[in-house]
PDB file of C-alpha atoms in Angstrom:
ATOM      1  CA  MET A  26     -54.320 -13.990 201.529  1.00  0.00           C
ATOM      2  CA  ALA A  27     -53.411 -14.183 197.587  1.00  0.00           C
ATOM      3  CA  ARG A  28     -54.218 -17.517 196.465  1.00  0.00           C
ATOM      4  CA  ARG A  29     -52.247 -19.457 193.363  1.00  0.00           C
ATOM      5  CA  VAL A  30     -54.213 -19.995 190.394  1.00  0.00           C
ATOM      6  CA  HIS A  31     -53.661 -22.109 187.255  1.00  0.00           C
ATOM      7  CA  PRO A  32     -53.218 -20.724 183.918  1.00  0.00           C
ATOM      8  CA  LEU A  33     -55.709 -21.598 181.751  1.00  0.00           C
ATOM      9  CA  LEU A  34     -55.139 -20.970 177.956  1.00  0.00           C
ATOM     10  CA  LEU A  35     -51.692 -20.158 175.863  1.00  0.00           C
ATOM     11  CA  LEU A  36     -52.240 -18.068 172.668  1.00  0.00           C
ATOM     12  CA  VAL A  37     -50.011 -17.932 169.877  1.00  0.00           C
ATOM     13  CA  LEU A  38     -51.322 -15.484 167.095  1.00  0.00           C
ATOM     14  CA  TRP A  39     -49.319 -13.833 164.280  1.00  0.00           C
ATOM     15  CA  THR A  40     -50.881 -10.251 163.145  1.00  0.00           C
ATOM     16  CA  LEU A  41     -48.106  -8.279 161.888  1.00  0.00           C
ATOM     17  CA  THR A  42     -49.763  -5.054 160.412  1.00  0.00           C
ATOM     18  CA  ALA A  43     -47.007  -4.664 157.560  1.00  0.00           C
ATOM     19  CA  PRO A  44     -45.491  -6.958 155.158  1.00  0.00           C
ATOM     20  CA  ALA A  45     -42.764  -9.203 156.511  1.00  0.00           C
ATOM     21  CA  TRP A  46     -40.603 -11.729 154.822  1.00  0.00           C
ATOM     22  CA  PRO A  47     -38.609 -14.755 156.261  1.00  0.00           C
ATOM     23  CA  GLY A  48     -35.127 -13.924 157.919  1.00  0.00           C
ATOM     24  CA  PRO A  49     -33.467 -13.289 161.028  1.00  0.00           C
ATOM     25  CA  GLY A  50     -36.106 -11.512 163.651  1.00  0.00           C
ATOM     26  CA  LYS A  51     -35.237  -9.514 166.598  1.00  0.00           C
ATOM     27  CA  GLU A  52     -32.433 -10.541 169.523  1.00  0.00           C
ATOM     28  CA  ASN A  53     -33.833 -12.738 172.087  1.00  0.00           C
ATOM     29  CA  ASP A  54     -37.072 -13.309 169.998  1.00  0.00           C
ATOM     30  CA  GLY A  55     -37.445 -16.700 170.670  1.00  0.00           C
ATOM     31  CA  GLY A  56     -37.087 -17.241 166.875  1.00  0.00           C
ATOM     32  CA  TRP A  57     -40.931 -16.129 166.131  1.00  0.00           C
ATOM     33  CA  GLN A  58     -40.185 -12.765 164.673  1.00  0.00           C
ATOM     34  CA  TRP A  59     -39.024 -12.148 160.839  1.00  0.00           C
ATOM     35  CA  ARG A  60     -38.134  -9.242 159.406  1.00  0.00           C
ATOM     36  CA  GLU A  61     -40.470  -6.641 159.122  1.00  0.00           C
ATOM     37  CA  SER A  62     -41.026  -3.471 157.020  1.00  0.00           C
ATOM     38  CA  ARG A  63     -42.243  -0.299 158.795  1.00  0.00           C
ATOM     39  CA  ALA A  64     -45.847  -0.568 160.120  1.00  0.00           C
ATOM     40  CA  PRO A  65     -48.648   2.039 159.853  1.00  0.00           C
ATOM     41  CA  ALA A  66     -48.446   4.888 161.659  1.00  0.00           C
ATOM     42  CA  ALA A  67     -51.526   4.127 163.535  1.00  0.00           C
ATOM     43  CA  VAL A  68     -50.154   1.046 164.787  1.00  0.00           C
ATOM     44  CA  ALA A  69     -47.083   2.498 165.929  1.00  0.00           C
ATOM     45  CA  GLU A  70     -47.429   4.272 169.160  1.00  0.00           C
ATOM     46  CA  GLU A  71     -45.650   1.764 170.919  1.00  0.00           C
ATOM     47  CA  GLU A  72     -44.651   4.349 173.673  1.00  0.00           C
ATOM     48  CA  TYR A  73     -48.282   5.917 173.982  1.00  0.00           C
ATOM     49  CA  CYS A  74     -49.657   4.166 177.436  1.00  0.00           C
ATOM     50  CA  THR A  75     -52.345   5.353 179.738  1.00  0.00           C
ATOM     51  CA  VAL A  76     -52.384   2.422 181.771  1.00  0.00           C
ATOM     52  CA  GLU A  77     -50.194   2.713 185.192  1.00  0.00           C
ATOM     53  CA  ARG A  78     -46.941   0.575 185.323  1.00  0.00           C
ATOM     54  CA  ARG A  79     -46.430  -0.658 188.885  1.00  0.00           C
ATOM     55  CA  ALA A  80     -43.200  -2.429 190.491  1.00  0.00           C
ATOM     56  CA  ASP A  81     -43.061  -3.937 193.771  1.00  0.00           C
ATOM     57  CA  LEU A  82     -46.969  -4.019 194.319  1.00  0.00           C
ATOM     58  CA  SER A  83     -48.184  -5.548 197.561  1.00  0.00           C
ATOM     59  CA  TYR A  84     -51.317  -7.510 197.628  1.00  0.00           C
ATOM     60  CA  ALA A  85     -53.167  -4.886 199.785  1.00  0.00           C
ATOM     61  CA  GLU A  86     -52.275  -2.436 197.464  1.00  0.00           C
ATOM     62  CA  PHE A  87     -53.601  -4.614 194.537  1.00  0.00           C
ATOM     63  CA  ILE A  88     -56.890  -5.175 196.281  1.00  0.00           C
ATOM     64  CA  GLN A  89     -57.764  -1.543 197.325  1.00  0.00           C
ATOM     65  CA  HIS A  90     -56.740   0.565 194.341  1.00  0.00           C
ATOM     66  CA  TYR A  91     -57.230  -2.183 191.156  1.00  0.00           C
ATOM     67  CA  ALA A  92     -58.531  -5.105 191.545  1.00  0.00           C
ATOM     68  CA  PHE A  93     -61.917  -4.217 191.463  1.00  0.00           C
ATOM     69  CA  SER A  94     -61.787  -0.708 189.788  1.00  0.00           C
ATOM     70  CA  ARG A  95     -59.173  -0.326 187.265  1.00  0.00           C
ATOM     71  CA  PRO A  96     -56.039  -2.464 184.891  1.00  0.00           C
ATOM     72  CA  VAL A  97     -52.772  -2.140 185.750  1.00  0.00           C
ATOM     73  CA  ILE A  98     -49.659  -3.530 184.188  1.00  0.00           C
ATOM     74  CA  LEU A  99     -47.414  -5.533 187.032  1.00  0.00           C
ATOM     75  CA  LEU A 100     -43.653  -5.531 186.883  1.00  0.00           C
ATOM     76  CA  GLY A 101     -41.418  -8.333 188.628  1.00  0.00           C
ATOM     77  CA  LEU A 102     -43.701 -10.466 190.265  1.00  0.00           C
ATOM     78  CA  THR A 103     -42.687 -13.641 188.968  1.00  0.00           C
ATOM     79  CA  ASP A 104     -39.879 -14.896 187.237  1.00  0.00           C
ATOM     80  CA  ASN A 105     -40.657 -17.000 184.260  1.00  0.00           C
ATOM     81  CA  SER A 106     -37.554 -17.013 182.390  1.00  0.00           C
ATOM     82  CA  ARG A 107     -37.528 -20.962 182.338  1.00  0.00           C
ATOM     83  CA  PHE A 108     -41.133 -20.717 180.713  1.00  0.00           C
ATOM     84  CA  ARG A 109     -39.750 -18.209 178.161  1.00  0.00           C
ATOM     85  CA  THR A 110     -37.308 -20.723 177.115  1.00  0.00           C
ATOM     86  CA  LEU A 111     -39.324 -23.330 176.832  1.00  0.00           C
ATOM     87  CA  CYS A 112     -41.797 -21.161 174.570  1.00  0.00           C
ATOM     88  CA  SER A 113     -39.343 -20.553 172.002  1.00  0.00           C
ATOM     89  CA  ARG A 114     -40.357 -21.514 168.387  1.00  0.00           C
ATOM     90  CA  GLU A 115     -37.630 -24.431 168.277  1.00  0.00           C
ATOM     91  CA  ARG A 116     -38.813 -26.045 171.583  1.00  0.00           C
ATOM     92  CA  LEU A 117     -42.446 -25.783 170.737  1.00  0.00           C
ATOM     93  CA  LEU A 118     -42.258 -27.300 167.656  1.00  0.00           C
ATOM     94  CA  ALA A 119     -39.984 -29.992 169.106  1.00  0.00           C
ATOM     95  CA  SER A 120     -42.335 -30.772 171.917  1.00  0.00           C
ATOM     96  CA  PHE A 121     -46.148 -30.395 170.088  1.00  0.00           C
ATOM     97  CA  GLY A 122     -45.186 -30.057 166.519  1.00  0.00           C
ATOM     98  CA  ASN A 123     -47.329 -33.482 166.014  1.00  0.00           C
ATOM     99  CA  SER A 124     -49.921 -32.607 168.609  1.00  0.00           C
ATOM    100  CA  VAL A 125     -53.329 -31.568 167.323  1.00  0.00           C
ATOM    101  CA  VAL A 126     -54.246 -27.964 168.379  1.00  0.00           C
ATOM    102  CA  ARG A 127     -57.897 -26.552 167.872  1.00  0.00           C
ATOM    103  CA  LEU A 128     -58.386 -23.304 166.186  1.00  0.00           C
ATOM    104  CA  SER A 129     -60.907 -20.667 166.669  1.00  0.00           C
ATOM    105  CA  THR A 130     -61.846 -17.245 164.900  1.00  0.00           C
ATOM    106  CA  ALA A 131     -61.149 -14.228 166.065  1.00  0.00           C
ATOM    107  CA  ASN A 132     -64.701 -13.274 166.790  1.00  0.00           C
ATOM    108  CA  THR A 133     -66.898 -13.750 169.452  1.00  0.00           C
ATOM    109  CA  TYR A 134     -69.943 -13.731 167.275  1.00  0.00           C
ATOM    110  CA  SER A 135     -68.357 -16.675 165.473  1.00  0.00           C
ATOM    111  CA  TYR A 136     -67.935 -20.006 166.493  1.00  0.00           C
ATOM    112  CA  GLN A 137     -65.879 -21.850 163.821  1.00  0.00           C
ATOM    113  CA  LYS A 138     -63.161 -24.470 165.031  1.00  0.00           C
ATOM    114  CA  VAL A 139     -60.496 -26.101 162.963  1.00  0.00           C
ATOM    115  CA  ASP A 140     -58.171 -29.013 164.101  1.00  0.00           C
ATOM    116  CA  VAL A 141     -54.774 -29.175 162.485  1.00  0.00           C
ATOM    117  CA  LEU A 142     -51.216 -30.411 163.704  1.00  0.00           C
ATOM    118  CA  PHE A 143     -49.405 -27.582 165.859  1.00  0.00           C
ATOM    119  CA  GLN A 144     -46.807 -27.404 163.273  1.00  0.00           C
ATOM    120  CA  GLU A 145     -49.089 -26.859 160.542  1.00  0.00           C
ATOM    121  CA  TYR A 146     -50.208 -23.623 162.462  1.00  0.00           C
ATOM    122  CA  VAL A 147     -47.027 -22.169 163.301  1.00  0.00           C
ATOM    123  CA  GLU A 148     -45.576 -22.944 159.741  1.00  0.00           C
ATOM    124  CA  GLN A 149     -48.466 -21.856 157.676  1.00  0.00           C
ATOM    125  CA  LEU A 150     -51.151 -20.242 159.287  1.00  0.00           C
ATOM    126  CA  LEU A 151     -49.163 -17.511 161.209  1.00  0.00           C
ATOM    127  CA  TYR A 152     -48.731 -14.900 158.362  1.00  0.00           C
ATOM    128  CA  PRO A 153     -49.176 -11.041 158.473  1.00  0.00           C
ATOM    129  CA  GLN A 154     -52.881  -9.914 158.764  1.00  0.00           C
ATOM    130  CA  ASP A 155     -54.849  -8.001 155.935  1.00  0.00           C
ATOM    131  CA  PRO A 156     -56.370  -5.044 157.323  1.00  0.00           C
ATOM    132  CA  THR A 157     -59.392  -5.377 155.110  1.00  0.00           C
ATOM    133  CA  SER A 158     -59.842  -9.067 156.421  1.00  0.00           C
ATOM    134  CA  LEU A 159     -63.120  -9.845 158.790  1.00  0.00           C
ATOM    135  CA  GLY A 160     -62.800 -11.625 162.144  1.00  0.00           C
ATOM    136  CA  ASN A 161     -64.228 -14.662 160.862  1.00  0.00           C
ATOM    137  CA  ASP A 162     -60.861 -15.100 158.602  1.00  0.00           C
ATOM    138  CA  THR A 163     -58.412 -14.962 161.397  1.00  0.00           C
ATOM    139  CA  LEU A 164     -57.854 -18.592 162.796  1.00  0.00           C
ATOM    140  CA  TYR A 165     -55.792 -18.329 166.176  1.00  0.00           C
ATOM    141  CA  PHE A 166     -55.104 -21.020 169.036  1.00  0.00           C
ATOM    142  CA  PHE A 167     -56.807 -19.809 172.221  1.00  0.00           C
ATOM    143  CA  GLY A 168     -56.770 -22.306 174.770  1.00  0.00           C
ATOM    144  CA  ASP A 169     -59.138 -25.437 173.166  1.00  0.00           C
ATOM    145  CA  ASN A 170     -56.416 -27.341 174.337  1.00  0.00           C
ATOM    146  CA  ASN A 171     -56.353 -27.858 177.650  1.00  0.00           C
ATOM    147  CA  PHE A 172     -53.990 -27.924 180.992  1.00  0.00           C
ATOM    148  CA  THR A 173     -53.615 -31.386 181.086  1.00  0.00           C
ATOM    149  CA  GLU A 174     -52.577 -31.806 177.134  1.00  0.00           C
ATOM    150  CA  TRP A 175     -50.058 -28.981 177.775  1.00  0.00           C
ATOM    151  CA  ALA A 176     -49.350 -29.819 181.523  1.00  0.00           C
ATOM    152  CA  SER A 177     -45.529 -30.481 180.433  1.00  0.00           C
ATOM    153  CA  LEU A 178     -45.318 -26.945 179.676  1.00  0.00           C
ATOM    154  CA  PHE A 179     -47.390 -25.280 181.564  1.00  0.00           C
ATOM    155  CA  GLN A 180     -46.046 -26.668 184.688  1.00  0.00           C
ATOM    156  CA  HIS A 181     -42.901 -24.293 184.434  1.00  0.00           C
ATOM    157  CA  TYR A 182     -45.397 -21.576 184.525  1.00  0.00           C
ATOM    158  CA  ILE A 183     -45.383 -19.077 187.549  1.00  0.00           C
ATOM    159  CA  PRO A 184     -48.747 -17.216 187.635  1.00  0.00           C
ATOM    160  CA  PRO A 185     -49.064 -13.825 189.190  1.00  0.00           C
ATOM    161  CA  PRO A 186     -49.467 -14.630 192.950  1.00  0.00           C
ATOM    162  CA  PHE A 187     -52.613 -11.965 193.337  1.00  0.00           C
ATOM    163  CA  GLY A 188     -55.997 -13.966 193.604  1.00  0.00           C
ATOM    164  CA  LEU A 189     -59.422 -12.151 194.230  1.00  0.00           C
ATOM    165  CA  PRO A 190     -61.545 -12.871 197.043  1.00  0.00           C
ATOM    166  CA  GLY A 191     -64.139 -15.185 196.179  1.00  0.00           C
ATOM    167  CA  THR A 192     -63.164 -15.965 192.833  1.00  0.00           C
ATOM    168  CA  GLY A 193     -61.919 -19.481 191.611  1.00  0.00           C
ATOM    169  CA  SER A 194     -59.334 -20.160 189.928  1.00  0.00           C
ATOM    170  CA  GLY A 195     -55.736 -10.116 169.009  1.00  0.00           C
ATOM    171  CA  VAL A 196     -59.173 -10.125 169.309  1.00  0.00           C
ATOM    172  CA  PRO A 197     -61.952  -7.828 168.862  1.00  0.00           C
ATOM    173  CA  PHE A 198     -63.670  -5.996 172.014  1.00  0.00           C
ATOM    174  CA  HIS A 199     -65.352  -8.645 174.287  1.00  0.00           C
ATOM    175  CA  TRP A 200     -65.149  -8.909 178.091  1.00  0.00           C
ATOM    176  CA  HIS A 201     -65.423 -11.645 180.365  1.00  0.00           C
ATOM    177  CA  GLY A 202     -64.075 -12.205 184.314  1.00  0.00           C
ATOM    178  CA  PRO A 203     -61.127 -10.637 185.888  1.00  0.00           C
ATOM    179  CA  GLY A 204     -57.518 -11.805 184.768  1.00  0.00           C
ATOM    180  CA  PHE A 205     -54.033 -11.496 184.148  1.00  0.00           C
ATOM    181  CA  SER A 206     -52.133 -12.034 180.530  1.00  0.00           C
ATOM    182  CA  GLU A 207     -48.393 -12.199 180.626  1.00  0.00           C
ATOM    183  CA  VAL A 208     -46.235 -11.541 177.216  1.00  0.00           C
ATOM    184  CA  ILE A 209     -43.764 -14.081 177.031  1.00  0.00           C
ATOM    185  CA  TYR A 210     -42.530 -13.269 173.426  1.00  0.00           C
ATOM    186  CA  GLY A 211     -43.479  -9.967 171.194  1.00  0.00           C
ATOM    187  CA  ARG A 212     -45.474  -6.982 171.963  1.00  0.00           C
ATOM    188  CA  LYS A 213     -49.340  -6.871 172.469  1.00  0.00           C
ATOM    189  CA  ARG A 214     -51.150  -3.292 172.200  1.00  0.00           C
ATOM    190  CA  TRP A 215     -54.405  -3.297 174.696  1.00  0.00           C
ATOM    191  CA  PHE A 216     -57.204  -1.195 174.288  1.00  0.00           C
ATOM    192  CA  LEU A 217     -59.618  -1.168 177.538  1.00  0.00           C
ATOM    193  CA  TYR A 218     -62.929   0.290 178.479  1.00  0.00           C
ATOM    194  CA  PRO A 219     -64.649   0.109 181.580  1.00  0.00           C
ATOM    195  CA  PRO A 220     -67.937  -1.770 182.078  1.00  0.00           C
ATOM    196  CA  GLU A 221     -70.409   1.370 181.385  1.00  0.00           C
ATOM    197  CA  LYS A 222     -68.561   2.413 178.476  1.00  0.00           C
ATOM    198  CA  THR A 223     -69.323   0.175 175.631  1.00  0.00           C
ATOM    199  CA  PRO A 224     -66.895   0.787 172.872  1.00  0.00           C
ATOM    200  CA  GLU A 225     -68.038   1.550 169.209  1.00  0.00           C
ATOM    201  CA  PHE A 226     -67.081  -1.577 167.204  1.00  0.00           C
ATOM    202  CA  HIS A 227     -68.337  -3.950 164.242  1.00  0.00           C
ATOM    203  CA  PRO A 228     -68.316  -7.628 165.994  1.00  0.00           C
ATOM    204  CA  ASN A 229     -66.814  -8.940 162.758  1.00  0.00           C
ATOM    205  CA  LYS A 230     -64.137  -6.602 161.920  1.00  0.00           C
ATOM    206  CA  THR A 231     -60.914  -7.050 163.610  1.00  0.00           C
ATOM    207  CA  THR A 232     -58.945  -4.965 166.012  1.00  0.00           C
ATOM    208  CA  LEU A 233     -56.535  -3.750 163.200  1.00  0.00           C
ATOM    209  CA  ALA A 234     -59.681  -2.548 161.285  1.00  0.00           C
ATOM    210  CA  TRP A 235     -61.076  -1.078 164.239  1.00  0.00           C
ATOM    211  CA  LEU A 236     -57.907   0.864 165.094  1.00  0.00           C
ATOM    212  CA  GLN A 237     -57.309   2.224 161.464  1.00  0.00           C
ATOM    213  CA  ASP A 238     -60.813   3.479 160.887  1.00  0.00           C
ATOM    214  CA  THR A 239     -62.495   4.296 164.360  1.00  0.00           C
ATOM    215  CA  TYR A 240     -59.910   5.091 166.644  1.00  0.00           C
ATOM    216  CA  PRO A 241     -58.817   8.354 164.786  1.00  0.00           C
ATOM    217  CA  ALA A 242     -62.247   9.854 165.060  1.00  0.00           C
ATOM    218  CA  LEU A 243     -62.577   9.425 168.831  1.00  0.00           C
ATOM    219  CA  THR A 244     -62.149  12.397 171.172  1.00  0.00           C
ATOM    220  CA  LEU A 245     -59.896  12.077 173.864  1.00  0.00           C
ATOM    221  CA  SER A 246     -63.125  11.618 176.170  1.00  0.00           C
ATOM    222  CA  THR A 247     -64.119   8.556 174.229  1.00  0.00           C
ATOM    223  CA  ARG A 248     -60.889   6.878 173.931  1.00  0.00           C
ATOM    224  CA  PRO A 249     -59.965   3.736 175.652  1.00  0.00           C
ATOM    225  CA  LEU A 250     -57.184   3.016 178.413  1.00  0.00           C
ATOM    226  CA  GLU A 251     -54.343   1.772 176.017  1.00  0.00           C
ATOM    227  CA  CYS A 252     -50.831   0.366 176.529  1.00  0.00           C
ATOM    228  CA  THR A 253     -48.333  -1.846 174.586  1.00  0.00           C
ATOM    229  CA  ILE A 254     -47.337  -4.863 176.848  1.00  0.00           C
ATOM    230  CA  GLN A 255     -43.736  -6.019 176.380  1.00  0.00           C
ATOM    231  CA  ALA A 256     -42.505  -9.194 177.023  1.00  0.00           C
ATOM    232  CA  GLY A 257     -42.096 -10.051 180.542  1.00  0.00           C
ATOM    233  CA  GLU A 258     -44.826  -7.793 181.517  1.00  0.00           C
ATOM    234  CA  VAL A 259     -48.130  -8.601 183.026  1.00  0.00           C
ATOM    235  CA  LEU A 260     -51.471  -7.032 182.421  1.00  0.00           C
ATOM    236  CA  TYR A 261     -54.478  -7.184 184.983  1.00  0.00           C
ATOM    237  CA  PHE A 262     -57.840  -6.540 183.491  1.00  0.00           C
ATOM    238  CA  PRO A 263     -61.035  -6.114 186.287  1.00  0.00           C
ATOM    239  CA  ASP A 264     -64.121  -8.340 185.803  1.00  0.00           C
ATOM    240  CA  ARG A 265     -66.136  -7.418 182.758  1.00  0.00           C
ATOM    241  CA  TRP A 266     -63.662  -4.453 181.180  1.00  0.00           C
ATOM    242  CA  TRP A 267     -64.087  -4.357 177.570  1.00  0.00           C
ATOM    243  CA  HIS A 268     -60.827  -5.301 176.148  1.00  0.00           C
ATOM    244  CA  ALA A 269     -59.316  -5.623 172.363  1.00  0.00           C
ATOM    245  CA  THR A 270     -55.648  -6.726 171.751  1.00  0.00           C
ATOM    246  CA  LEU A 271     -53.629  -6.039 168.524  1.00  0.00           C
ATOM    247  CA  ASN A 272     -50.103  -8.173 168.312  1.00  0.00           C
ATOM    248  CA  LEU A 273     -47.331  -6.092 166.952  1.00  0.00           C
ATOM    249  CA  ASP A 274     -45.353  -8.956 166.702  1.00  0.00           C
ATOM    250  CA  THR A 275     -45.652 -12.571 166.593  1.00  0.00           C
ATOM    251  CA  SER A 276     -47.015 -13.090 169.989  1.00  0.00           C
ATOM    252  CA  VAL A 277     -46.674 -15.870 172.723  1.00  0.00           C
ATOM    253  CA  PHE A 278     -48.488 -14.862 175.641  1.00  0.00           C
ATOM    254  CA  ILE A 279     -50.254 -16.822 178.620  1.00  0.00           C
ATOM    255  CA  SER A 280     -53.476 -15.811 180.281  1.00  0.00           C
ATOM    256  CA  THR A 281     -54.812 -16.607 184.049  1.00  0.00           C
ATOM    257  CA  PHE A 282     -58.446 -16.186 184.946  1.00  0.00           C
ATOM    258  CA  LEU A 283     -59.544 -15.375 187.959  1.00  0.00           C
ATOM    259  CA  SER A 284     -63.113 -16.548 187.619  1.00  0.00           C
TER     260      SER A 284
END
């Protein structure tokens, strides 16, 4: 039987890859987007997707075809419109602007932590990423503030209804246990390799640098599975699958880990 699990983290990260300036963004963007100039061609392949999308997927099909073997994008499993409204820029600042949040560097080989007010993070640290910057230079909010502190928000989130038998409850390539990632606002590009296929990457370079420097030289057989996840879509990633992410907009997303 599918088991309900609790979302473990909320991530808000700005990694636009082209210059941007204040002004009205996209319609229904929750107040997170700026006016954008055209992104580099290497980043703009939004329609290219090698991860299967499935609507009306049953739990039995999920276990048989995806849970232990490959990623899948899930459509229409839950309705998080209420949570989406609460995650608008205005609502989050009103509810948590004066809360201290702990930021991490976008690099699994660095353990730098910085404490700032959430309002300071949103208003001063969310800016377009420099393609030459290192992972150590990028600070992001990645769930160091736990479920209890953000319970008034998380209680409105409906996680995907699927669990795994025998389990519990835009960063460079890394891996961990299986889970789901749902985009609330923005667009998030994913790159995924199976456990037996270690990607070629520098541990202290950003995903943007990898995309511009390494990705173009990859052959078809050495390219990752990849797709841009839109608001309202949920990506499932199996255990120990390598993955890297690149936010094409200011992205608000929530991940649910199954182990």
